[in-house]
mmCIF file of C-alpha atoms in Angstrom:
data_model
loop_
_atom_site.group_PDB
_atom_site.id
_atom_site.type_symbol
_atom_site.label_atom_id
_atom_site.label_comp_id
_atom_site.label_asym_id
_atom_site.label_seq_id
_atom_site.Cartn_x
_atom_site.Cartn_y
_atom_site.Cartn_z
ATOM 1 C CA MET Y 210 24.391 12.355 33.057
ATOM 2 C CA ILE Y 211 25.958 15.663 32.631
ATOM 3 C CA GLY Y 212 29.318 14.192 33.511
ATOM 4 C CA ALA Y 213 28.912 11.620 31.126
ATOM 5 C CA LEU Y 214 27.900 13.947 28.467
ATOM 6 C CA ILE Y 215 30.995 16.279 29.242
ATOM 7 C CA ASN Y 216 33.138 13.247 28.807
ATOM 8 C CA LEU Y 217 31.700 12.154 25.335
ATOM 9 C CA GLY Y 218 32.327 15.844 24.511
ATOM 10 C CA ARG Y 219 36.007 15.450 25.153
ATOM 11 C CA HIS Y 220 36.186 12.699 22.613
ATOM 12 C CA LYS Y 221 33.786 13.956 19.793
ATOM 13 C CA LEU Y 222 35.457 11.860 16.965
ATOM 14 C CA ARG Y 223 35.515 8.621 19.118
ATOM 15 C CA SER Y 224 31.932 9.196 20.115
ATOM 16 C CA PHE Y 225 30.574 9.600 16.590
ATOM 17 C CA LEU Y 226 32.440 6.456 15.498
ATOM 18 C CA THR Y 227 30.898 4.708 18.425
ATOM 19 C CA MET Y 228 27.476 5.797 17.345
ATOM 20 C CA LEU Y 229 27.678 4.923 13.770
ATOM 21 C CA GLY Y 230 26.297 1.402 14.069
ATOM 22 C CA MET Y 231 23.556 2.795 16.131
ATOM 23 C CA ILE Y 232 22.915 5.520 13.464
ATOM 24 C CA PHE Y 233 22.561 3.151 10.822
ATOM 25 C CA GLY Y 234 20.730 0.441 12.612
ATOM 26 C CA VAL Y 235 18.064 3.005 13.651
ATOM 27 C CA GLY Y 236 18.074 4.603 10.344
ATOM 28 C CA ALA Y 237 17.334 1.201 8.633
ATOM 29 C CA VAL Y 238 14.610 0.572 11.234
ATOM 30 C CA ILE Y 239 12.853 3.822 10.490
ATOM 31 C CA ALA Y 240 12.911 3.428 6.730
ATOM 32 C CA MET Y 241 11.933 0.162 6.893
ATOM 33 C CA LEU Y 242 8.927 0.710 9.075
ATOM 34 C CA SER Y 243 7.948 3.921 6.928
ATOM 35 C CA ILE Y 244 8.198 1.797 3.636
ATOM 36 C CA GLY Y 245 5.992 -1.060 5.136
ATOM 37 C CA ALA Y 246 3.603 1.606 6.532
ATOM 38 C CA GLY Y 247 3.313 3.216 3.263
ATOM 39 C CA ALA Y 248 2.740 -0.011 1.179
ATOM 40 C CA GLU Y 249 0.216 -1.241 3.681
ATOM 41 C CA HIS Y 250 -1.786 2.242 3.359
ATOM 42 C CA GLU Y 251 -1.431 2.247 -0.379
ATOM 43 C CA SER Y 252 -2.707 -1.586 -0.347
ATOM 44 C CA LEU Y 253 -5.751 -0.611 1.684
ATOM 45 C CA ARG Y 254 -6.484 2.136 -0.604
ATOM 46 C CA ILE Y 255 -6.382 0.054 -3.846
ATOM 47 C CA ILE Y 256 -8.537 -2.575 -1.960
ATOM 48 C CA GLU Y 257 -11.032 -0.031 -1.327
ATOM 49 C CA ASN Y 258 -11.253 0.652 -4.776
ATOM 50 C CA PHE Y 259 -11.741 -2.731 -5.549
ATOM 51 C CA GLY Y 260 -14.145 -2.891 -2.732
ATOM 52 C CA ILE Y 261 -13.399 -5.043 0.198
ATOM 53 C CA ARG Y 262 -16.716 -6.698 0.006
ATOM 54 C CA ASN Y 263 -16.649 -7.167 -3.644
ATOM 55 C CA ILE Y 264 -16.228 -10.388 -5.759
ATOM 56 C CA ILE Y 265 -15.099 -9.669 -9.203
ATOM 57 C CA ILE Y 266 -15.689 -11.975 -12.102
ATOM 58 C CA GLN Y 267 -13.739 -11.539 -15.228
ATOM 59 C CA ALA Y 268 -13.649 -13.015 -18.624
ATOM 60 C CA LYS Y 269 -10.628 -14.758 -19.435
ATOM 61 C CA GLU Y 270 -8.698 -13.713 -22.737
ATOM 62 C CA PHE Y 271 -8.061 -16.191 -25.526
ATOM 63 C CA LYS Y 272 -6.974 -16.194 -29.130
ATOM 64 C CA THR Y 273 -9.915 -16.208 -31.798
ATOM 65 C CA GLU Y 274 -9.585 -19.654 -32.737
ATOM 66 C CA GLU Y 275 -9.648 -21.033 -29.211
ATOM 67 C CA LEU Y 276 -12.607 -18.575 -28.616
ATOM 68 C CA ARG Y 277 -14.767 -20.149 -31.279
ATOM 69 C CA GLN Y 278 -14.030 -23.587 -29.859
ATOM 70 C CA ILE Y 279 -15.128 -22.444 -26.327
ATOM 71 C CA ARG Y 280 -18.345 -20.788 -27.943
ATOM 72 C CA THR Y 281 -19.564 -24.133 -28.759
ATOM 73 C CA GLU Y 282 -20.011 -25.069 -25.196
ATOM 74 C CA SER Y 283 -20.148 -21.694 -23.144
ATOM 75 C CA LEU Y 284 -21.812 -18.542 -24.186
ATOM 76 C CA GLY Y 285 -19.089 -16.536 -22.231
ATOM 77 C CA LEU Y 286 -19.696 -13.842 -19.638
ATOM 78 C CA CYS Y 287 -22.941 -12.172 -20.446
ATOM 79 C CA LEU Y 288 -26.251 -10.528 -18.859
ATOM 80 C CA ARG Y 289 -27.758 -13.871 -18.166
ATOM 81 C CA ASP Y 290 -24.959 -14.571 -15.557
ATOM 82 C CA VAL Y 291 -26.082 -11.380 -13.958
ATOM 83 C CA GLU Y 292 -29.675 -12.302 -13.850
ATOM 84 C CA ALA Y 293 -28.947 -15.688 -12.340
ATOM 85 C CA LEU Y 294 -26.524 -14.197 -9.884
ATOM 86 C CA GLN Y 295 -29.401 -11.865 -8.569
ATOM 87 C CA THR Y 296 -31.657 -14.776 -8.278
ATOM 88 C CA ILE Y 297 -29.560 -17.235 -6.362
ATOM 89 C CA LEU Y 298 -27.504 -15.315 -4.038
ATOM 90 C CA LYS Y 299 -29.082 -14.492 -0.778
ATOM 91 C CA PRO Y 300 -29.555 -11.747 0.746
ATOM 92 C CA ARG Y 301 -29.660 -9.976 -2.746
ATOM 93 C CA PRO Y 302 -26.327 -8.306 -3.519
ATOM 94 C CA LEU Y 303 -25.753 -5.188 -5.737
ATOM 95 C CA ILE Y 304 -24.255 -6.206 -8.990
ATOM 96 C CA SER Y 305 -22.662 -4.182 -11.617
ATOM 97 C CA ALA Y 306 -21.781 -5.552 -15.174
ATOM 98 C CA SER Y 307 -19.186 -3.803 -17.441
ATOM 99 C CA ARG Y 308 -18.240 -4.144 -21.139
ATOM 100 C CA LEU Y 309 -15.449 -2.686 -22.902
ATOM 101 C CA VAL Y 310 -16.713 -0.787 -26.094
ATOM 102 C CA LYS Y 311 -14.551 -1.024 -29.276
ATOM 103 C CA THR Y 312 -14.156 2.532 -30.561
ATOM 104 C CA TYR Y 313 -12.770 3.937 -33.605
ATOM 105 C CA GLN Y 314 -13.648 7.720 -32.913
ATOM 106 C CA ILE Y 315 -14.769 9.625 -29.943
ATOM 107 C CA ASN Y 316 -15.367 13.318 -30.561
ATOM 108 C CA SER Y 317 -17.163 16.401 -29.577
ATOM 109 C CA ASP Y 318 -17.736 19.332 -31.554
ATOM 110 C CA LYS Y 319 -14.421 20.907 -30.179
ATOM 111 C CA ALA Y 320 -12.045 18.201 -30.165
ATOM 112 C CA ARG Y 321 -11.141 14.269 -30.200
ATOM 113 C CA ALA Y 322 -10.337 11.785 -27.653
ATOM 114 C CA ASP Y 323 -8.613 8.351 -27.122
ATOM 115 C CA SER Y 324 -10.587 7.478 -23.945
ATOM 116 C CA ARG Y 325 -11.659 4.158 -22.886
ATOM 117 C CA VAL Y 326 -15.428 3.536 -23.173
ATOM 118 C CA LEU Y 327 -17.249 1.188 -20.721
ATOM 119 C CA GLY Y 328 -20.624 0.094 -20.578
ATOM 120 C CA VAL Y 329 -21.488 -0.378 -17.170
ATOM 121 C CA SER Y 330 -24.739 -0.710 -14.787
ATOM 122 C CA SER Y 331 -26.325 2.043 -13.011
ATOM 123 C CA THR Y 332 -25.004 0.505 -9.780
ATOM 124 C CA TYR Y 333 -21.227 0.926 -10.938
ATOM 125 C CA PRO Y 334 -20.271 4.250 -9.083
ATOM 126 C CA ILE Y 335 -21.478 2.618 -5.588
ATOM 127 C CA ILE Y 336 -19.990 -0.672 -6.266
ATOM 128 C CA GLN Y 337 -16.799 1.019 -7.321
ATOM 129 C CA ASN Y 338 -16.794 3.929 -4.969
ATOM 130 C CA LEU Y 339 -16.715 6.691 -7.446
ATOM 131 C CA LYS Y 340 -17.635 10.195 -6.600
ATOM 132 C CA MET Y 341 -19.318 12.692 -8.871
ATOM 133 C CA LEU Y 342 -17.970 16.132 -9.646
ATOM 134 C CA GLN Y 343 -20.692 17.256 -11.593
ATOM 135 C CA GLY Y 344 -24.216 16.130 -12.523
ATOM 136 C CA SER Y 345 -25.027 12.610 -11.737
ATOM 137 C CA PHE Y 346 -24.535 9.184 -13.032
ATOM 138 C CA PHE Y 347 -27.285 7.682 -15.264
ATOM 139 C CA LEU Y 348 -30.102 5.790 -13.595
ATOM 140 C CA GLU Y 349 -31.522 2.248 -13.925
ATOM 141 C CA SER Y 350 -34.344 3.785 -16.088
ATOM 142 C CA ASP Y 351 -31.655 4.798 -18.602
ATOM 143 C CA GLU Y 352 -30.474 1.045 -18.703
ATOM 144 C CA LYS Y 353 -33.987 -0.188 -19.332
ATOM 145 C CA ALA Y 354 -34.519 2.410 -22.100
ATOM 146 C CA ASN Y 355 -31.078 1.868 -23.786
ATOM 147 C CA ALA Y 356 -30.434 5.467 -23.352
ATOM 148 C CA GLN Y 357 -27.714 7.298 -25.244
ATOM 149 C CA VAL Y 358 -26.224 9.056 -22.202
ATOM 150 C CA CYS Y 359 -22.445 9.132 -20.757
ATOM 151 C CA VAL Y 360 -20.511 9.986 -17.760
ATOM 152 C CA LEU Y 361 -17.026 11.541 -18.435
ATOM 153 C CA GLY Y 362 -14.015 10.933 -16.351
ATOM 154 C CA THR Y 363 -12.025 14.117 -15.616
ATOM 155 C CA VAL Y 364 -9.334 13.640 -18.239
ATOM 156 C CA ALA Y 365 -11.622 12.676 -20.773
ATOM 157 C CA LYS Y 366 -13.935 15.743 -20.108
ATOM 158 C CA GLN Y 367 -11.054 17.848 -20.517
ATOM 159 C CA LYS Y 368 -9.775 16.357 -23.640
ATOM 160 C CA LEU Y 369 -13.320 16.702 -25.182
ATOM 161 C CA PHE Y 370 -14.504 19.946 -23.621
ATOM 162 C CA GLY Y 371 -11.475 21.662 -21.979
ATOM 163 C CA PHE Y 372 -12.455 23.274 -18.832
ATOM 164 C CA GLY Y 373 -15.928 24.536 -19.950
ATOM 165 C CA ASP Y 374 -19.497 23.255 -18.845
ATOM 166 C CA VAL Y 375 -20.193 19.841 -20.355
ATOM 167 C CA LEU Y 376 -23.727 18.926 -18.990
ATOM 168 C CA ASN Y 377 -26.103 18.161 -21.666
ATOM 169 C CA GLN Y 378 -23.391 18.742 -24.299
ATOM 170 C CA GLN Y 379 -23.103 15.801 -26.904
ATOM 171 C CA ILE Y 380 -20.265 13.632 -27.872
ATOM 172 C CA LYS Y 381 -20.071 11.004 -30.651
ATOM 173 C CA ILE Y 382 -18.780 7.576 -29.842
ATOM 174 C CA ASN Y 383 -18.451 5.713 -33.449
ATOM 175 C CA ASP Y 384 -21.703 6.559 -35.069
ATOM 176 C CA VAL Y 385 -23.820 7.091 -31.787
ATOM 177 C CA TRP Y 386 -24.480 10.549 -30.207
ATOM 178 C CA MET Y 387 -24.359 10.509 -26.322
ATOM 179 C CA THR Y 388 -25.566 13.276 -24.204
ATOM 180 C CA VAL Y 389 -23.368 14.093 -21.211
ATOM 181 C CA VAL Y 390 -25.094 13.769 -17.812
ATOM 182 C CA GLY Y 391 -22.101 13.839 -15.177
ATOM 183 C CA VAL Y 392 -18.467 14.074 -14.595
ATOM 184 C CA LEU Y 393 -16.628 12.102 -12.238
ATOM 185 C CA ALA Y 394 -14.472 13.515 -9.656
ATOM 186 C CA ASP Y 395 -10.645 13.004 -10.016
ATOM 187 C CA ALA Y 396 -9.324 9.610 -8.859
ATOM 188 C CA VAL Y 397 -5.749 9.113 -7.659
ATOM 189 C CA LEU Y 398 -3.888 5.723 -8.023
ATOM 190 C CA GLU Y 399 -0.089 5.210 -7.874
ATOM 191 C CA LYS Y 400 -0.463 1.601 -8.631
ATOM 192 C CA THR Y 401 -1.543 0.116 -12.111
ATOM 193 C CA GLU Y 402 -1.272 -3.492 -10.764
ATOM 194 C CA PHE Y 403 -1.795 -5.205 -7.226
ATOM 195 C CA GLU Y 404 -1.068 -8.811 -6.551
ATOM 196 C CA GLY Y 405 -1.286 -9.725 -10.393
ATOM 197 C CA VAL Y 406 -4.732 -7.840 -10.744
ATOM 198 C CA LYS Y 407 -4.802 -4.775 -13.080
ATOM 199 C CA VAL Y 408 -5.981 -1.576 -11.417
ATOM 200 C CA GLN Y 409 -7.681 0.773 -13.982
ATOM 201 C CA ASN Y 410 -7.593 4.571 -13.245
ATOM 202 C CA PRO Y 411 -11.269 5.769 -14.271
ATOM 203 C CA ASN Y 412 -10.237 9.513 -15.148
ATOM 204 C CA ASN Y 413 -9.874 8.826 -18.886
ATOM 205 C CA ASP Y 414 -12.898 6.598 -19.000
ATOM 206 C CA ILE Y 415 -16.254 7.334 -20.569
ATOM 207 C CA TYR Y 416 -19.259 5.267 -19.171
ATOM 208 C CA ILE Y 417 -22.435 4.482 -20.981
ATOM 209 C CA PRO Y 418 -25.467 2.134 -20.056
ATOM 210 C CA ILE Y 419 -24.478 -1.456 -20.110
ATOM 211 C CA THR Y 420 -27.579 -2.076 -22.184
ATOM 212 C CA THR Y 421 -26.614 0.563 -24.721
ATOM 213 C CA ALA Y 422 -23.377 -0.910 -25.245
ATOM 214 C CA VAL Y 423 -24.606 -4.406 -25.625
ATOM 215 C CA ARG Y 424 -27.499 -3.440 -28.077
ATOM 216 C CA LYS Y 425 -26.165 -0.315 -29.984
ATOM 217 C CA PHE Y 426 -22.538 -0.915 -30.560
ATOM 218 C CA GLU Y 427 -21.378 -3.836 -32.835
ATOM 219 C CA THR Y 428 -19.307 -6.656 -31.781
ATOM 220 C CA GLU Y 429 -17.852 -10.083 -33.041
ATOM 221 C CA THR Y 430 -20.370 -12.885 -32.258
ATOM 222 C CA VAL Y 431 -17.625 -15.056 -30.399
ATOM 223 C CA GLU Y 432 -16.697 -12.122 -28.206
ATOM 224 C CA ASN Y 433 -17.902 -12.174 -24.398
ATOM 225 C CA GLU Y 434 -20.922 -10.015 -24.022
ATOM 226 C CA LEU Y 435 -19.645 -8.773 -20.839
ATOM 227 C CA ASN Y 436 -15.975 -8.253 -19.858
ATOM 228 C CA GLU Y 437 -16.721 -8.143 -15.919
ATOM 229 C CA ILE Y 438 -19.112 -8.648 -13.259
ATOM 230 C CA VAL Y 439 -18.752 -7.369 -9.789
ATOM 231 C CA VAL Y 440 -20.844 -8.661 -6.926
ATOM 232 C CA GLN Y 441 -20.907 -6.353 -3.820
ATOM 233 C CA ILE Y 442 -21.766 -8.800 -0.835
ATOM 234 C CA SER Y 443 -24.207 -7.865 1.655
ATOM 235 C CA ARG Y 444 -22.640 -7.037 5.241
ATOM 236 C CA ASP Y 445 -24.876 -10.092 6.531
ATOM 237 C CA ALA Y 446 -23.357 -12.709 4.407
ATOM 238 C CA ASN Y 447 -20.008 -14.340 4.524
ATOM 239 C CA ILE Y 448 -17.638 -13.522 1.807
ATOM 240 C CA SER Y 449 -15.897 -16.935 1.398
ATOM 241 C CA GLU Y 450 -19.228 -18.691 1.225
ATOM 242 C CA GLN Y 451 -20.602 -16.310 -1.262
ATOM 243 C CA ALA Y 452 -17.529 -16.725 -3.396
ATOM 244 C CA SER Y 453 -17.975 -20.309 -3.398
ATOM 245 C CA THR Y 454 -21.751 -20.170 -4.316
ATOM 246 C CA ILE Y 455 -20.757 -18.016 -7.130
ATOM 247 C CA ASN Y 456 -18.078 -20.218 -8.530
ATOM 248 C CA ASP Y 457 -20.347 -23.090 -8.350
ATOM 249 C CA LEU Y 458 -23.149 -21.159 -10.240
ATOM 250 C CA MET Y 459 -20.816 -19.916 -12.845
ATOM 251 C CA SER Y 460 -19.472 -23.447 -13.499
ATOM 252 C CA VAL Y 461 -22.788 -24.408 -14.198
ATOM 253 C CA MET Y 462 -23.952 -21.638 -16.293
ATOM 254 C CA HIS Y 463 -20.834 -21.790 -18.594
ATOM 255 C CA ARG Y 464 -21.220 -25.803 -18.473
ATOM 256 C CA TYR Y 465 -18.087 -26.187 -16.718
ATOM 257 C CA VAL Y 466 -15.697 -24.541 -19.193
ATOM 258 C CA ASP Y 467 -12.834 -22.316 -17.484
ATOM 259 C CA ASP Y 468 -13.312 -19.026 -19.672
ATOM 260 C CA TYR Y 469 -13.774 -16.804 -16.494
ATOM 261 C CA SER Y 470 -11.629 -15.808 -13.275
ATOM 262 C CA ILE Y 471 -12.977 -14.997 -9.764
ATOM 263 C CA ILE Y 472 -11.280 -12.397 -7.776
ATOM 264 C CA VAL Y 473 -11.809 -11.963 -3.968
ATOM 265 C CA PRO Y 474 -10.170 -8.413 -3.068
ATOM 266 C CA GLU Y 475 -10.282 -9.806 0.820
ATOM 267 C CA LYS Y 476 -8.021 -12.874 -0.137
ATOM 268 C CA LEU Y 477 -5.618 -10.366 -2.168
ATOM 269 C CA LEU Y 478 -5.612 -8.190 0.901
ATOM 270 C CA GLU Y 479 -4.437 -11.191 2.962
ATOM 271 C CA GLN Y 480 -1.950 -12.363 0.604
ATOM 272 C CA ASN Y 481 -0.468 -8.791 0.401
ATOM 273 C CA GLN Y 482 -0.474 -8.715 4.187
ATOM 274 C CA ARG Y 483 1.647 -11.922 4.398
ATOM 275 C CA THR Y 484 3.979 -10.685 1.658
ATOM 276 C CA GLN Y 485 4.229 -7.614 3.632
ATOM 277 C CA GLY Y 486 4.941 -9.348 6.919
ATOM 278 C CA ILE Y 487 7.607 -11.736 5.224
ATOM 279 C CA PHE Y 488 9.125 -8.419 4.086
ATOM 280 C CA ASN Y 489 9.058 -6.594 7.537
ATOM 281 C CA ILE Y 490 10.562 -9.696 9.147
ATOM 282 C CA VAL Y 491 13.592 -9.782 6.796
ATOM 283 C CA MET Y 492 13.968 -6.049 6.855
ATOM 284 C CA GLY Y 493 13.673 -6.233 10.892
ATOM 285 C CA ALA Y 494 16.285 -8.855 10.956
ATOM 286 C CA ILE Y 495 18.805 -6.875 8.642
ATOM 287 C CA ALA Y 496 18.225 -3.751 10.959
ATOM 288 C CA SER Y 497 18.565 -5.778 14.008
ATOM 289 C CA ILE Y 498 22.098 -7.079 13.153
ATOM 290 C CA SER Y 499 23.256 -3.394 12.397
ATOM 291 C CA LEU Y 500 21.846 -2.663 15.981
ATOM 292 C CA LEU Y 501 23.653 -5.633 17.384
ATOM 293 C CA VAL Y 502 27.051 -4.408 15.764
ATOM 294 C CA GLY Y 503 26.193 -0.739 17.038
ATOM 295 C CA GLY Y 504 25.730 -2.489 20.727
ATOM 296 C CA ILE Y 505 28.978 -4.330 20.254
ATOM 297 C CA GLY Y 506 30.758 -1.356 19.295
ATOM 298 C CA ILE Y 507 29.563 0.560 22.195
ATOM 299 C CA MET Y 508 30.594 -2.178 24.564
ATOM 300 C CA ASN Y 509 34.338 -2.414 23.121
ATOM 301 C CA ILE Y 510 34.864 1.614 23.260
ATOM 302 C CA MET Y 511 33.304 1.687 26.694
ATOM 303 C CA LEU Y 512 35.928 -1.144 27.718
ATOM 304 C CA ALA Y 513 38.593 0.884 26.266
ATOM 305 C CA SER Y 514 37.590 3.842 28.168
ATOM 306 C CA VAL Y 515 37.347 1.960 31.228
ATOM 307 C CA LEU Y 516 41.183 1.044 30.548
ATOM 308 C CA GLU Y 517 42.157 4.364 29.709
ATOM 309 C CA ARG Y 518 40.554 6.094 32.682
ATOM 310 C CA THR Y 519 41.572 3.739 35.384
ATOM 311 C CA ASN Y 520 43.452 6.273 37.328
ATOM 312 C CA GLU Y 521 40.548 8.500 37.314
ATOM 313 C CA ILE Y 522 38.346 5.556 38.656
ATOM 314 C CA GLY Y 523 40.757 5.098 41.498
ATOM 315 C CA LEU Y 524 40.976 8.847 42.212
ATOM 316 C CA ARG Y 525 37.039 8.951 42.580
ATOM 317 C CA ARG Y 526 36.924 5.753 44.718
ATOM 318 C CA ALA Y 527 39.552 7.254 46.970
ATOM 319 C CA ILE Y 528 37.784 10.310 47.445
ATOM 320 C CA GLY Y 529 34.498 8.620 48.335
ATOM 321 C CA ALA Y 530 32.843 7.507 45.184
ATOM 322 C CA LYS Y 531 31.000 4.324 45.563
ATOM 323 C CA LYS Y 532 30.733 1.167 43.110
ATOM 324 C CA LEU Y 533 27.242 2.001 42.394
ATOM 325 C CA ASP Y 534 28.464 5.868 41.332
ATOM 326 C CA ILE Y 535 30.914 4.544 38.892
ATOM 327 C CA ARG Y 536 28.627 1.937 37.436
ATOM 328 C CA MET Y 537 26.095 4.617 36.860
ATOM 329 C CA GLN Y 538 28.520 7.025 35.293
ATOM 330 C CA PHE Y 539 29.575 4.508 32.555
ATOM 331 C CA MET Y 540 26.026 3.145 32.144
ATOM 332 C CA ALA Y 541 25.074 6.872 31.531
ATOM 333 C CA GLU Y 542 27.972 7.173 28.817
ATOM 334 C CA ALA Y 543 26.516 4.185 26.949
ATOM 335 C CA ILE Y 544 22.855 5.293 26.956
ATOM 336 C CA ALA Y 545 23.798 8.682 25.952
ATOM 337 C CA ILE Y 546 25.791 7.311 23.008
ATOM 338 C CA SER Y 547 22.768 5.087 22.136
ATOM 339 C CA LEU Y 548 20.554 7.864 22.290
ATOM 340 C CA ALA Y 549 22.457 10.283 20.426
ATOM 341 C CA GLY Y 550 22.923 7.664 17.750
ATOM 342 C CA GLY Y 551 19.268 7.016 17.645
ATOM 343 C CA LEU Y 552 18.407 10.591 17.144
ATOM 344 C CA ILE Y 553 20.945 10.874 14.290
ATOM 345 C CA GLY Y 554 19.537 7.663 12.903
ATOM 346 C CA VAL Y 555 15.737 8.853 12.987
ATOM 347 C CA ALA Y 556 17.059 11.875 10.900
ATOM 348 C CA LEU Y 557 18.815 9.344 8.696
ATOM 349 C CA GLY Y 558 15.913 7.186 8.348
ATOM 350 C CA TYR Y 559 13.600 10.085 7.304
ATOM 351 C CA GLY Y 560 16.097 11.174 4.756
ATOM 352 C CA ILE Y 561 16.107 7.681 3.248
ATOM 353 C CA SER Y 562 12.284 7.360 3.343
ATOM 354 C CA GLU Y 563 11.707 10.538 1.672
ATOM 355 C CA ALA Y 564 14.450 9.784 -1.146
ATOM 356 C CA VAL Y 565 12.740 6.188 -1.797
ATOM 357 C CA ALA Y 566 9.384 8.087 -1.862
ATOM 358 C CA ARG Y 567 10.839 10.628 -4.418
ATOM 359 C CA PHE Y 568 12.735 8.275 -6.656
ATOM 360 C CA SER Y 569 10.857 5.311 -6.696
ATOM 361 C CA GLY Y 570 7.293 6.750 -6.469
ATOM 362 C CA TRP Y 571 6.569 4.392 -3.231
ATOM 363 C CA SER Y 572 4.412 5.801 -0.524
ATOM 364 C CA THR Y 573 6.318 5.980 2.783
ATOM 365 C CA ILE Y 574 4.951 7.093 6.120
ATOM 366 C CA ILE Y 575 6.909 7.694 9.266
ATOM 367 C CA THR Y 576 4.585 7.146 12.278
ATOM 368 C CA GLY Y 577 5.185 8.242 15.930
ATOM 369 C CA THR Y 578 5.166 4.532 16.914
ATOM 370 C CA SER Y 579 8.228 3.777 14.723
ATOM 371 C CA ILE Y 580 10.076 6.995 16.072
ATOM 372 C CA GLY Y 581 8.947 5.795 19.799
ATOM 373 C CA LEU Y 582 10.231 2.225 18.947
ATOM 374 C CA SER Y 583 13.408 2.934 17.443
ATOM 375 C CA PHE Y 584 14.350 5.204 20.622
ATOM 376 C CA GLY Y 585 13.250 2.592 22.921
ATOM 377 C CA VAL Y 586 15.283 -0.144 21.177
ATOM 378 C CA SER Y 587 18.595 2.077 21.141
ATOM 379 C CA SER Y 588 17.956 2.908 24.849
ATOM 380 C CA ILE Y 589 17.911 -0.625 25.630
ATOM 381 C CA ILE Y 590 20.657 -1.649 23.425
ATOM 382 C CA GLY Y 591 22.926 0.994 25.333
ATOM 383 C CA LEU Y 592 21.710 -0.153 28.755
ATOM 384 C CA ILE Y 593 22.441 -3.813 27.776
ATOM 385 C CA PHE Y 594 25.825 -3.483 26.154
ATOM 386 C CA GLY Y 595 26.878 -0.864 28.793
ATOM 387 C CA ILE Y 596 26.377 -3.262 31.788
ATOM 388 C CA TYR Y 597 29.355 -5.264 31.383
ATOM 389 C CA PRO Y 598 31.984 -2.348 30.949
ATOM 390 C CA ALA Y 599 30.266 -0.527 33.855
ATOM 391 C CA VAL Y 600 30.480 -3.465 36.300
ATOM 392 C CA GLN Y 601 34.146 -4.059 35.197
ATOM 393 C CA ALA Y 602 34.775 -0.238 36.122
ATOM 394 C CA SER Y 603 33.109 -0.377 39.250
ATOM 395 C CA ASN Y 604 34.824 -3.602 40.624
ATOM 396 C CA LEU Y 605 38.259 -2.255 39.838
ATOM 397 C CA ASP Y 606 40.617 -1.989 43.150
ATOM 398 C CA PRO Y 607 41.074 1.693 43.929
ATOM 399 C CA ILE Y 608 44.725 1.109 45.071
ATOM 400 C CA GLU Y 609 45.666 -0.760 41.959
ATOM 401 C CA CYS Y 610 43.823 1.835 39.844
ATOM 402 C CA LEU Y 611 45.912 4.531 41.261
ATOM 403 C CA ARG Y 612 49.270 2.512 40.857
ATOM 404 C CA TYR Y 613 48.092 2.000 37.013
ATOM 405 C CA GLU Y 614 50.045 3.823 34.469
#
């Protein structure tokens, strides 16, 4: 191996040019795997926000005239649907309802805010996996009492109160005064959409009890009482079967009017993984072509090296070198070129993935597996494409080699 490295060092430019195919191939593999791993990690994080065992029922949006026609047959998404779901589904799931409150003013005694106000169930933070920074979320008893209490997202809290203490402070939403009982922990989301479904960031939201939203804030009669219902399925239940049951129940409750949609995050994850799998295959094929070109380049240069070093081969054979020695020398050179190209390729791939993460905002993750795989593939490429030149060199006739000029 030392002899192989010394020989490669004598022809630095040629050795580097030989490595280029391997460098770009390995760099492409590293970048592709890091982007794929980052996308998968981000998808799992978003699905965790949706809840892998959640089933989401959303009210569809229609123009006012269409909505009036629909209301002659269906009441739309409402609290009655929540009661029916709690009665029919076994084992009994956790259910959260939510409603977007129309606002024209949100202010404290210090400032105003343009936050989104949502009426939600007391189970909302459990189902949506939200954490508290200060205080606590409102209770079921607050729902039953139509309590005028609220919980703030971190951005909403800063807009209304700055960085001071907010617990038991009051804010005014439209004409209704609400007492702050808690502040949510900061949520980090890089995507606003996943497989066509909007991902909402709760940081600028204000949460009030769903019953308070329905009974103390005016709305047009044709609008849905609720915008969304989230059902968290028990671990003992089958998600697909429960989704089918929910669809059947909602069809009956809405008199078979298609004014709602059902989203199953588990299905979204499967769909995303299939898409990601196709992306990985395509990118892997492109990277494989680069590696193949690199391997062919190594073989061509090694064949040229055999021709150039014919006298050297003859001299080595004449002083006692065996065929195996010659074969191993050329194999070592081919593998050394591949490994060096692989090492530079890893650095290139790291640079590409960092650039992608910085300029596109995508999440990228370089794993030890991807680096090991790249080195393994580059070694195998060097071994395979170094065999033919090595065999050619070892089979040369020593006498003819010494005569060669």
